[in-house]
Tab-separated table of C-alpha atoms and ligand atoms in Angstrom:
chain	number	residue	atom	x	y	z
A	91	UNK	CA	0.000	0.000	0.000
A	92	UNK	CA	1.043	3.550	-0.277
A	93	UNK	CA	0.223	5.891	2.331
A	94	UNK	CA	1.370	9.548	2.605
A	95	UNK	CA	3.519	9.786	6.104
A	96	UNK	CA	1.446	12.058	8.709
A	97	UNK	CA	2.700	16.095	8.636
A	98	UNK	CA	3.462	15.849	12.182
A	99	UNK	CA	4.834	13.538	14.888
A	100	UNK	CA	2.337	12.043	17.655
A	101	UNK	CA	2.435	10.510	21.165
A	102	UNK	CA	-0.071	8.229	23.907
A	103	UNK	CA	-2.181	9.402	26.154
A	104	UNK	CA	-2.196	7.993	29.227
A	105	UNK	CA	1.220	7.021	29.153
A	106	UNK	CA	3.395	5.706	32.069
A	107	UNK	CA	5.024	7.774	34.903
A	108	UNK	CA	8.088	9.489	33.487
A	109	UNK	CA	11.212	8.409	35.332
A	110	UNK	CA	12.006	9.970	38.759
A	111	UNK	CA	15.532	11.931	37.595
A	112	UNK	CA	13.676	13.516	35.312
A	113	UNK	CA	13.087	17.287	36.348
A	114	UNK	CA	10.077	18.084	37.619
A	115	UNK	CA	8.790	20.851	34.697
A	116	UNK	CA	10.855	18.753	31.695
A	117	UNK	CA	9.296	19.466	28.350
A	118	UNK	CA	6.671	17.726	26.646
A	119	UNK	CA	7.856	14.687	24.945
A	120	UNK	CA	9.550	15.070	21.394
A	121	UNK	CA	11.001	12.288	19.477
A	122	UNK	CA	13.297	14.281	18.117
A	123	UNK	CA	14.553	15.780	21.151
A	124	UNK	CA	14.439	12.719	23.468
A	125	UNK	CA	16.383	10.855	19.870
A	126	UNK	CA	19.087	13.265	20.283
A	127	UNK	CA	19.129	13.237	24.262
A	128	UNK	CA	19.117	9.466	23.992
A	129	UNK	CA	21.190	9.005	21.040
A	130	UNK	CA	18.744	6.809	19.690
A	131	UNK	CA	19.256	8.561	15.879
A	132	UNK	CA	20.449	11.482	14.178
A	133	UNK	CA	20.602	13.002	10.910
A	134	UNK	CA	23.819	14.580	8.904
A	135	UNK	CA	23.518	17.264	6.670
A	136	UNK	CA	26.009	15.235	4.468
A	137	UNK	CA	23.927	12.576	3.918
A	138	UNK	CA	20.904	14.647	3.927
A	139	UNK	CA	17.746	15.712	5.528
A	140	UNK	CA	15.219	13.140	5.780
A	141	UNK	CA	17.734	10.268	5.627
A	142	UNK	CA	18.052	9.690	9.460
A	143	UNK	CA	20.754	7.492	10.506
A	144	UNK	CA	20.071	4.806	13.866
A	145	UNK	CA	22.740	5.183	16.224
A	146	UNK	CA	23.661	1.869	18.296
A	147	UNK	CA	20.763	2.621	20.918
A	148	UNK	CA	18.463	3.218	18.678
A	149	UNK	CA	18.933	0.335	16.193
A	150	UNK	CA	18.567	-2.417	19.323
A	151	UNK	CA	14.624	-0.835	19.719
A	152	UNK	CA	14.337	-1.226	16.085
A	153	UNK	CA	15.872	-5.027	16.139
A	154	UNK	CA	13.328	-5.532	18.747
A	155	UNK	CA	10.114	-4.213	17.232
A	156	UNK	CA	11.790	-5.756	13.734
A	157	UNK	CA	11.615	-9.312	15.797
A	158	UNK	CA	8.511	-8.878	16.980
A	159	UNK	CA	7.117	-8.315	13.345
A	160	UNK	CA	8.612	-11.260	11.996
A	161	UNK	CA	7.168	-13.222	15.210
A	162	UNK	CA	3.981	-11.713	14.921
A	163	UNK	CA	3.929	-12.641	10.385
A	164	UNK	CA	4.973	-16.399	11.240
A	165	UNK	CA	2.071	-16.871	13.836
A	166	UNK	CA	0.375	-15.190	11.615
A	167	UNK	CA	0.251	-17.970	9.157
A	168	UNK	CA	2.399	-15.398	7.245
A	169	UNK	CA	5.487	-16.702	5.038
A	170	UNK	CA	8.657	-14.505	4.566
A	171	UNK	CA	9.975	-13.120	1.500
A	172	UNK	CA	12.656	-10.616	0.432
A	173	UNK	CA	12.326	-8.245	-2.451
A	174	UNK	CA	14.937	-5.782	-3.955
A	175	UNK	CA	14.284	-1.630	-3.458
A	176	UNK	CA	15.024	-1.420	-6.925
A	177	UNK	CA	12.713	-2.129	-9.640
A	178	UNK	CA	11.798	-1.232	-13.539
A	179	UNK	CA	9.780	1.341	-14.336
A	180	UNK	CA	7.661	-0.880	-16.457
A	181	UNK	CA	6.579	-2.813	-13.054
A	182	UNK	CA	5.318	0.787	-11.378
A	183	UNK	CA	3.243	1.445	-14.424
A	184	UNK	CA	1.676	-1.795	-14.184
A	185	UNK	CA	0.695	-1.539	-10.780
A	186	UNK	CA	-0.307	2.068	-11.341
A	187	UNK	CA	2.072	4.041	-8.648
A	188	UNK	CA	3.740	5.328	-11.536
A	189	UNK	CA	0.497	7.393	-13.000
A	190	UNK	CA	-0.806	8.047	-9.449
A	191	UNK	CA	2.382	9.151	-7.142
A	192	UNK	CA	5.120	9.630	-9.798
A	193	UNK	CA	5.678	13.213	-8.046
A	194	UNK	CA	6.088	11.597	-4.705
A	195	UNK	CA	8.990	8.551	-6.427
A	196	UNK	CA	12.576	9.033	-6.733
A	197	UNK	CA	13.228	9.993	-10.586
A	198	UNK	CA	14.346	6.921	-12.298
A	199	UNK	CA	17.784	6.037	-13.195
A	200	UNK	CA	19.113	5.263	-16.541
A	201	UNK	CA	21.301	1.835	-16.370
A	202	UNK	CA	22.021	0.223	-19.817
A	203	UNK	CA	18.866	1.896	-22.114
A	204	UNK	CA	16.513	0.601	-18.815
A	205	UNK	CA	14.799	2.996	-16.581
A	206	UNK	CA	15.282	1.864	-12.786
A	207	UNK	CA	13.398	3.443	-9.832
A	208	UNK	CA	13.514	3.453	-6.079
A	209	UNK	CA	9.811	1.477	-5.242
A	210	UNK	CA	7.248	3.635	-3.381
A	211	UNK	CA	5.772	0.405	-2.347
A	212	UNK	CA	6.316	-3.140	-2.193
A	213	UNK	CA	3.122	-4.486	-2.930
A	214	UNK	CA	3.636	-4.791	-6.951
A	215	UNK	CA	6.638	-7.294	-6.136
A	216	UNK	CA	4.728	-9.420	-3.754
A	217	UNK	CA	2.129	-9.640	-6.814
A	218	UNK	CA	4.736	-11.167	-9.113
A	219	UNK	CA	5.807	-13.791	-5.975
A	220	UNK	CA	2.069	-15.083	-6.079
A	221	UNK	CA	1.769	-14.619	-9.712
A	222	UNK	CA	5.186	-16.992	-10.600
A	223	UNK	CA	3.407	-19.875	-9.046
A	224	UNK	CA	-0.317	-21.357	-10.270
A	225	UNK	CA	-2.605	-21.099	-7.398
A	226	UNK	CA	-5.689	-23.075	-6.565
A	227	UNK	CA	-8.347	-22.518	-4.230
A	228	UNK	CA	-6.637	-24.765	-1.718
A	229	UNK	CA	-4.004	-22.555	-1.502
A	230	UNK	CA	-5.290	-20.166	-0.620
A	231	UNK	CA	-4.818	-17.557	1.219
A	232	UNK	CA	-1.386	-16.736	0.921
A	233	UNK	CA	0.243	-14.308	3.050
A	234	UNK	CA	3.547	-12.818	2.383
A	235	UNK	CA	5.530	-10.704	4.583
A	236	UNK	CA	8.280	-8.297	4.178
A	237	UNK	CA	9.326	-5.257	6.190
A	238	UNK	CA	10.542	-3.745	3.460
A	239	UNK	CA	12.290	-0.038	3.024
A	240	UNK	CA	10.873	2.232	0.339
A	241	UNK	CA	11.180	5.442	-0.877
A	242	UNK	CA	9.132	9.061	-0.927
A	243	UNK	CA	10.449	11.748	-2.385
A	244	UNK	CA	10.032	14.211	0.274
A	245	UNK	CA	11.023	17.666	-1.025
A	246	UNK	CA	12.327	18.468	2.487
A	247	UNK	CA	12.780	16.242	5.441
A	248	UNK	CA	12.201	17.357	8.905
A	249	UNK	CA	16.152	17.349	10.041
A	250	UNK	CA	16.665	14.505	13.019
A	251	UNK	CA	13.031	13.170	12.881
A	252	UNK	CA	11.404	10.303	12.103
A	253	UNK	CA	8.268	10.907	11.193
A	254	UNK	CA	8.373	12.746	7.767
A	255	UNK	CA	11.531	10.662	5.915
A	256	UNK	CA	12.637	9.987	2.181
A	257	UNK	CA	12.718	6.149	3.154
A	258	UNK	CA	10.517	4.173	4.872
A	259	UNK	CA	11.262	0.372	6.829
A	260	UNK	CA	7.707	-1.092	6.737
A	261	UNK	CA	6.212	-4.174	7.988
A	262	UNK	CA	4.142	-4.872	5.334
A	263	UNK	CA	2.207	-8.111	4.045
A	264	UNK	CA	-0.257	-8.856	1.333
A	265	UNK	CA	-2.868	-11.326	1.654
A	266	UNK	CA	-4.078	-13.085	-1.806
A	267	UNK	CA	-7.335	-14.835	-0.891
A	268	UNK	CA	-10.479	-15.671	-2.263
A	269	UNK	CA	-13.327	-13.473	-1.819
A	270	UNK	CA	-15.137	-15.287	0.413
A	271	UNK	CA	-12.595	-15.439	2.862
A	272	UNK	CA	-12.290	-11.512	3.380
A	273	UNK	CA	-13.615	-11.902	6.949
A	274	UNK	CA	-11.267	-14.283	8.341
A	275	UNK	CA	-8.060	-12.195	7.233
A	276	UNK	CA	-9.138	-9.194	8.302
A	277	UNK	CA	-9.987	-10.877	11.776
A	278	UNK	CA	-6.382	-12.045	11.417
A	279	UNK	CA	-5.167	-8.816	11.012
A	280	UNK	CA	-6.723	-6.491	13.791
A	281	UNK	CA	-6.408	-9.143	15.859
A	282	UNK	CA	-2.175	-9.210	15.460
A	283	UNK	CA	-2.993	-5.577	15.717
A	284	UNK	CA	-4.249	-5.861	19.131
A	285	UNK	CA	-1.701	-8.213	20.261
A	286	UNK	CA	0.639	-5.876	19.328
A	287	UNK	CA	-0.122	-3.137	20.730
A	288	UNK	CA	-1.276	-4.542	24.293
A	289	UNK	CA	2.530	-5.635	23.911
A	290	UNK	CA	3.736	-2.188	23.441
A	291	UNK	CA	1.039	-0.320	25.764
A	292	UNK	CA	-0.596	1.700	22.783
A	293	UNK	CA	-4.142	2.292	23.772
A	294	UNK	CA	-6.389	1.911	20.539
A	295	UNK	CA	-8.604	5.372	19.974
A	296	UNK	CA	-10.586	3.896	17.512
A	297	UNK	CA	-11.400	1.762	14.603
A	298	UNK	CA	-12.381	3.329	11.489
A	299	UNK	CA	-13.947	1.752	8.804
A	300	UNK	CA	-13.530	3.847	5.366
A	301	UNK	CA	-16.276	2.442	2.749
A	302	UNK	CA	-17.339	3.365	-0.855
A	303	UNK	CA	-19.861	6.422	-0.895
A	304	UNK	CA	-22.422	7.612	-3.444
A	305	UNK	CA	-19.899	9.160	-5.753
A	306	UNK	CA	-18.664	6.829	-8.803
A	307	UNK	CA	-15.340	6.139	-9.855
A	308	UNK	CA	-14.306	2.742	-7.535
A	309	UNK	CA	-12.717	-0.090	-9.265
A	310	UNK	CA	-14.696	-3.619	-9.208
A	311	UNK	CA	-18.453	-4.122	-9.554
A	312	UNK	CA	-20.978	-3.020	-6.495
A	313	UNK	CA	-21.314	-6.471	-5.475
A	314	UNK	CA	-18.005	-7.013	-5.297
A	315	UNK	CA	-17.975	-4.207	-2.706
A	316	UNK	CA	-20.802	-4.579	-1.132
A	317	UNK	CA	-19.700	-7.908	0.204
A	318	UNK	CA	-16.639	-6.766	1.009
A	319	UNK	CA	-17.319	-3.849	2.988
A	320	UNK	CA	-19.944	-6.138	4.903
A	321	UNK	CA	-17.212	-8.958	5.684
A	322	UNK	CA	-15.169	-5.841	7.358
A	323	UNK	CA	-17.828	-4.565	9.584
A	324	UNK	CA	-18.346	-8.490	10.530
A	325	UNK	CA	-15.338	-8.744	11.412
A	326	UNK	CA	-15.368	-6.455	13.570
A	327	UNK	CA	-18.231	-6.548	15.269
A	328	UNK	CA	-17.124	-10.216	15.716
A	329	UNK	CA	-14.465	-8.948	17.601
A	330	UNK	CA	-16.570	-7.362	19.917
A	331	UNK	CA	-15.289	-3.732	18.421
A	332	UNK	CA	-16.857	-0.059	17.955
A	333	UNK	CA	-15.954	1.411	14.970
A	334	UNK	CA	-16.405	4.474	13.217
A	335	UNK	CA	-18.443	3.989	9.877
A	336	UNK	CA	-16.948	6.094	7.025
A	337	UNK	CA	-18.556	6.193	4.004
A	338	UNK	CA	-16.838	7.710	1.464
A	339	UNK	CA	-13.281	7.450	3.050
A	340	UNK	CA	-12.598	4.472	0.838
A	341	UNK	CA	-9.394	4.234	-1.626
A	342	UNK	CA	-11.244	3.876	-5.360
A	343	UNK	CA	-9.127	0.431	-4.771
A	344	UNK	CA	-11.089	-1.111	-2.339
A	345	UNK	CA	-12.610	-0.456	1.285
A	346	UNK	CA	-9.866	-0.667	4.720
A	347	UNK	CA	-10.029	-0.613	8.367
A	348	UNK	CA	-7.346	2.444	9.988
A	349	UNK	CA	-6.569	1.908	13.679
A	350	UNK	CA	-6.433	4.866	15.045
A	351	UNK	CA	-4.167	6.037	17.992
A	352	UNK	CA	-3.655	8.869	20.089
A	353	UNK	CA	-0.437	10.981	20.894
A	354	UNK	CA	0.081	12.082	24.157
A	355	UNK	CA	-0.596	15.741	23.030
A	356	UNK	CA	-3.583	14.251	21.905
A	357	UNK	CA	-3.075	13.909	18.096
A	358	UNK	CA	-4.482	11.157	16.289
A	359	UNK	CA	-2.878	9.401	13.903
A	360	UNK	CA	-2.854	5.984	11.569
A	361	UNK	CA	-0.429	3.575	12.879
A	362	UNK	CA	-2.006	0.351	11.345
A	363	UNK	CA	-4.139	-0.481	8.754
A	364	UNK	CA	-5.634	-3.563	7.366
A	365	UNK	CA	-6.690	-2.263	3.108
A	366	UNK	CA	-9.037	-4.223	0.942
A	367	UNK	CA	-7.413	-4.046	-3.001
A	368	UNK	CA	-9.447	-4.853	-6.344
A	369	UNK	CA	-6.892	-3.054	-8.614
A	370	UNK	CA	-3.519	-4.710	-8.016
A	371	UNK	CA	-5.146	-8.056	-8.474
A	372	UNK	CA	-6.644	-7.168	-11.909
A	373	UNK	CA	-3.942	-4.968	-12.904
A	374	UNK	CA	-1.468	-7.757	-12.612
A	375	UNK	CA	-4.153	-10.554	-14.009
A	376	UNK	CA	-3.990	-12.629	-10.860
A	377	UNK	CA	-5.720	-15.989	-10.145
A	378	UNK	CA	-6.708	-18.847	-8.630
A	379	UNK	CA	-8.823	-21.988	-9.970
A	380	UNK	CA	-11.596	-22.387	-7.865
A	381	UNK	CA	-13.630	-25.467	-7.471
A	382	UNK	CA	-15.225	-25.748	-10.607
A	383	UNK	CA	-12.166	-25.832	-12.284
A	384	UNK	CA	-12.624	-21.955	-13.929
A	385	UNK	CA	-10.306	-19.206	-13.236
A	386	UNK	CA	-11.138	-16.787	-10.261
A	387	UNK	CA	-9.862	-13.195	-9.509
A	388	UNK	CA	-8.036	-12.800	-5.564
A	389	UNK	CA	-8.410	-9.784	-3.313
A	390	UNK	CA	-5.491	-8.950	-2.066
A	391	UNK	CA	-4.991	-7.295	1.370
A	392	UNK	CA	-2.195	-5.478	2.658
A	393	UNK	CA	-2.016	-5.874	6.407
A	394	UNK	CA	0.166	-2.816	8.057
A	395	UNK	CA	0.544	-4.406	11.460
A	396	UNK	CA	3.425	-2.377	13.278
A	397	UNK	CA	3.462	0.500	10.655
A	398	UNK	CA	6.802	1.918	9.592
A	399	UNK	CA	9.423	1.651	12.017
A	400	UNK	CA	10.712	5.698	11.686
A	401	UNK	CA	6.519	5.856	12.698
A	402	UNK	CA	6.567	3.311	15.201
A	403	UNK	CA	9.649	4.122	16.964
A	404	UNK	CA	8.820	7.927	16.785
A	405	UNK	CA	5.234	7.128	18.545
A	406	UNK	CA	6.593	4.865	21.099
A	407	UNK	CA	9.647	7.565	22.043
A	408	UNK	CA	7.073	9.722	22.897
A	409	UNK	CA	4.472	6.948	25.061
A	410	UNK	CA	7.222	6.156	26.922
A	411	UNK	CA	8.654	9.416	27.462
A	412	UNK	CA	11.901	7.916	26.649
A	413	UNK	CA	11.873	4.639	29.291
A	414	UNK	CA	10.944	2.131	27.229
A	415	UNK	CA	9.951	-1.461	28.866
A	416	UNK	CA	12.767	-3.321	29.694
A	417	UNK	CA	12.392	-5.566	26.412
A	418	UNK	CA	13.249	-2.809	24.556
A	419	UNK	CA	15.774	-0.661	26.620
A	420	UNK	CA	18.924	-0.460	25.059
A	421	UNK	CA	20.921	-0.888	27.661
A	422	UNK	CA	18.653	-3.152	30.634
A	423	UNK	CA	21.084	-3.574	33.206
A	424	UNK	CA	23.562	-0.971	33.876
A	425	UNK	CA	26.212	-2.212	36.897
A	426	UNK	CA	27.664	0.380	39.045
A	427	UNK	CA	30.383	-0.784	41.778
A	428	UNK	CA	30.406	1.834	44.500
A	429	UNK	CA	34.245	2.659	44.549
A	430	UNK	CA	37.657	1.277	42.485
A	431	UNK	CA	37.882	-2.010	44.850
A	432	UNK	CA	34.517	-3.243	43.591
A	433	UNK	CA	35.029	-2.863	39.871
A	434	UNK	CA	35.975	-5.975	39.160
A	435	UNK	CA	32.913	-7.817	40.721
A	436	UNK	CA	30.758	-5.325	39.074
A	437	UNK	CA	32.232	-6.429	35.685
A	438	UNK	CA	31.796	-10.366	36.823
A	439	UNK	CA	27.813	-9.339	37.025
A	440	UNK	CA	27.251	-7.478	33.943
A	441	UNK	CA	29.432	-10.588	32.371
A	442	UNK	CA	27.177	-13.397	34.097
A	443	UNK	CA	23.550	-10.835	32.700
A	444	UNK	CA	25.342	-10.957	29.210
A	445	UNK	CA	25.580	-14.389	29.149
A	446	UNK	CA	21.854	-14.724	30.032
A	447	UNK	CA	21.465	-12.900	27.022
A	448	UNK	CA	20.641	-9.211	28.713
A	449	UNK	CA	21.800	-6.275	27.464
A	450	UNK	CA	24.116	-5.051	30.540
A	451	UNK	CA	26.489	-2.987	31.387
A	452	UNK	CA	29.280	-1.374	33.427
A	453	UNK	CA	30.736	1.471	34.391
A	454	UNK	CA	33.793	2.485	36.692
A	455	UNK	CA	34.023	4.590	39.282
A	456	UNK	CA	34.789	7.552	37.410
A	457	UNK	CA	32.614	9.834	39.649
A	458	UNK	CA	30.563	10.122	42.505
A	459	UNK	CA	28.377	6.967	42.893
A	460	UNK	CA	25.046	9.663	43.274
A	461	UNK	CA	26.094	11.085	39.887
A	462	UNK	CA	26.135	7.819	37.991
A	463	UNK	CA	23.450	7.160	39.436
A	464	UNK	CA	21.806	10.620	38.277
A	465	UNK	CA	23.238	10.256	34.808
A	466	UNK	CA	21.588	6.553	34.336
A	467	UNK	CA	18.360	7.815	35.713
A	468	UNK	CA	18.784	10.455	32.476
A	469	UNK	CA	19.339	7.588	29.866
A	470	UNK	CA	16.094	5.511	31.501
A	471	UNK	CA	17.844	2.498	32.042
A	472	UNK	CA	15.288	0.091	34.007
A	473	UNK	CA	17.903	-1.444	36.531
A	474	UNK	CA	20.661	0.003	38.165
A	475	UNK	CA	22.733	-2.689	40.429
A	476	UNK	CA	25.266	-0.693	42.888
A	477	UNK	CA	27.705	-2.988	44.388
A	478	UNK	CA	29.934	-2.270	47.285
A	479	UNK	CA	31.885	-3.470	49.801
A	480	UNK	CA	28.871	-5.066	51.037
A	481	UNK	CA	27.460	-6.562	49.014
A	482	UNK	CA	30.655	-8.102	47.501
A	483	UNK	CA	30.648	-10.708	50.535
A	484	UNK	CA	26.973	-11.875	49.749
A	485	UNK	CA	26.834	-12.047	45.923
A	486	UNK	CA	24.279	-9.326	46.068
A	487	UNK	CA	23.545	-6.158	44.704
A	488	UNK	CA	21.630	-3.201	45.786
A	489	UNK	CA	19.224	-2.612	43.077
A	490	UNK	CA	17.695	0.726	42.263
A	491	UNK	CA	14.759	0.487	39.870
A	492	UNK	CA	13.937	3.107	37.342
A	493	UNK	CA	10.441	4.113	39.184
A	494	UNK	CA	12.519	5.434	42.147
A	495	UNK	CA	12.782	1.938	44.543
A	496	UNK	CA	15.548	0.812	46.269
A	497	UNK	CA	15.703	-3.008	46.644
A	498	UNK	CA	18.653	-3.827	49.001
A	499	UNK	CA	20.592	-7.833	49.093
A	500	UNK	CA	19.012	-8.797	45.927
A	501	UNK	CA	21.090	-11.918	44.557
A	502	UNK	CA	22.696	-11.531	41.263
A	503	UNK	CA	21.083	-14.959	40.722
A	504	UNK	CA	17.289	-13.558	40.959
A	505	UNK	CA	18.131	-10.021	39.743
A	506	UNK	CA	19.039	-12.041	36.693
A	507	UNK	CA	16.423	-14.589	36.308
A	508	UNK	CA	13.860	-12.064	36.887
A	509	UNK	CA	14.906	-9.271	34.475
A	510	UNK	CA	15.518	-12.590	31.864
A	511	UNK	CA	11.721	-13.392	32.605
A	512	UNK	CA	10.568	-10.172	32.134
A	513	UNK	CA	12.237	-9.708	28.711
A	514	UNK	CA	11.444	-12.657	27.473
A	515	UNK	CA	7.698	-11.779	28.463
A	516	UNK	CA	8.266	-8.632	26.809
A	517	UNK	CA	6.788	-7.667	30.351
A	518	UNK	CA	5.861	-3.722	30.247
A	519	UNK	CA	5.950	-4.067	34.087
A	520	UNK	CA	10.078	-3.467	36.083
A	521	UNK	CA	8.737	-6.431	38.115
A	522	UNK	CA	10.538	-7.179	41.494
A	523	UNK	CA	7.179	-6.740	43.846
B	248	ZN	ZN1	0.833	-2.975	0.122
């Protein structure tokens, strides 16, 4: 699908506590000033505006919300597939980006008499994976999943943000089914919506569901539609959701669902959508033999589940105010030994969390305990385990939590096994109650 980036960033409403360090007054969360803070990204002028680049920080939250897509596809019923950036001109015409966006595309590139172009979208190559094979009704559906990067033109990029960017990282798949099994997928789709975002704490303002009006010019024949846009509100209202009925809101392509979320400024934006699409089917002849042996047209669905990454990561900078659950916090564990003496059991620890597969570290006693303290409170980290002369003779640590407690003769062994838990639970909560 192609979908215009919003003009402006957005953050959660009711969003969690902001950490204790941080000042009393601080200013309202910005992903692009909590990015640079947190050296999560940043942009160079050499490279160029728009074009942000993910500093080590920043690229672990990515890996982890990039893991959680591909998790999310497989159980899906998804299968993976890569596709190149790059493709001919000829295959953008045939989809129809090329007549519809060609002011929003990179200009093509001349290589050996052919015309090559950055792709807007990836949807036209996953219609030439399910076209290379013959399909039959039994095979259907097939889902295939990509988070793929494309490309918008953006005349000017917002320097070091996220949200408005010449290249987008999306996790994208397209559904190729038959029509009667619209319902069912897009069931399948909100509903890795909502497990998604109970994961990451993003509170659902509301379901919108953008249908066909009274004016002409939609693609496919009114049955077609009809039964289409009633297999979306089904599916919903199978879910047990509200939604918003928007007639006239639909693409001329087909109907879609947009979950809509809230900012904590109290913006609304699109993070996912689940799209309904006659025209890429046709416009690439696609089909399936159905039953009776005859030839049969698939919908195809593209299923947006965690939105582009620059949008996701943006949005969830800005829930979290920065202190991301511990699954995602770049650095989990952050050892501190109280003076010189202790530095070398306070590397032993962070070595025995690495092992367990956390992301820990250390650092020595290169100033007053209180100000490393102070200065991890500043980067969010979730646990903070002082060591000291005390705590050396017991294999504990004294462990300082990012909501302001102070947990005294905790054992490495459970400080470990319970941080392990909660990451592998991708557990919102700092546990230890
Ligand atoms: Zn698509």
């Amino acid at each position: 699908m192609y979908t215009r980036p919003p003009a402006s960033p957005a953050a959660p409403a009711n969003h969690p506590p902001a950490s204790p360090a941080a000042p009393a007054n601080h200013p309202p969360a910005d992903h692009r000033r909590l990015g640079r803070e947190l050296r999560l990204f940043a942009t160079d002028p050499l490279a160029g505006a728009g074009l942000p680049l993910w500093l080590p920080d920043g690229a672990v939250i990515r890996a982890e919300l990039e893991r959680l897509a591909a998790e999310e596809a497989v159980r899906g019923g998804c299968q993976r597939v890569y596709t190149p950036v790059l493709a001919k001109r000829a295959l953008f015409e045939r989809s129809g980006h090329w007549a519809k966006f060609a002011d929003d595309m990179f200009p093509p590139m001349q290589v050996g008499g052919e015309e090559f172009i950055l792709r807007p979208a990836n949807c036209p190559h996953h219609a030439l994976i399910y076209a290379a094979e013959q399909r039959s009704f039994r095979d259907l559906p097939v889902r295939l999943s990509e988070l793929g990067s494309m490309f918008r033109s953006e005349l000017s990029g917002v320097l070091g943000g996220l949200s408005r960017v010449r290249q987008i990282n999306l996790d994208d798949t397209h559904v190729f089914c038959a029509p009667w099994q619209v319902q069912d997928e897009i069931a399948r789709g909100v509903e890795a919506v909502r497990r998604c975002y109970r994961l990451l704490g993003i509170d659902v303002a509301r379901y919108r569901l953008s249908r066909r009006g009274s004016g002409g010019g939609h693609l496919g024949d009114a049955g077609l539609w009809v039964d289409a846009e009633r297999q979306l509100a089904a599916a919903l209202a199978d879910l047990g959701l509200d939604f918003e009925d928007a007639p006239g809101e639909a693409a001329f392509y087909g109907p879609k669902i947009d979950v809509q979320v809230t900012d904590p400024a109290g913006r609304e934006e699109t993070l996912s959508t689940v799209q309904l699409d006659f025209n890429q089917p046709e416009r690439f002849d696609l089909g399936f033999i159905g039953s009776d042996g005859a030839s049969q047209r698939p919908v195809m669905i593209h299923r947006g589940v965690l939105s582009a990454m620059e949008r996701l990561v943006a949005h969830l900078i800005e829930r979290y105010d920065g202190a991301f659950p511990p699954w995602l916090a770049p650095v989990q564990l952050l050892v501190l030994p109280v003076a010189e003496p202790n530095a070398e059991r306070a590397r032993l620890v962070a070595g025995r969390a690495a092992v367990a597969g956390l992301r820990a570290d250390c650092v020595s006693a290169d100033a007053t305990l209180n100000a490393r303290i102070r200065r991890a409170h500043e980067r969010r980290i979730p646990y903070i385990a002082v060591i000291g002369d005390r705590e050396a003779g017991s294999d504990a640590v004294s462990l300082r939590l990012r909501d302001g407690r102070r947990l005294d003769g905790v054992t490495v062994d459970r400080l470990i096994l319970q941080v392990a838990d909660l990451v592998a639970g991708r557990s919102a909560d700092l546990g230890f109650r």
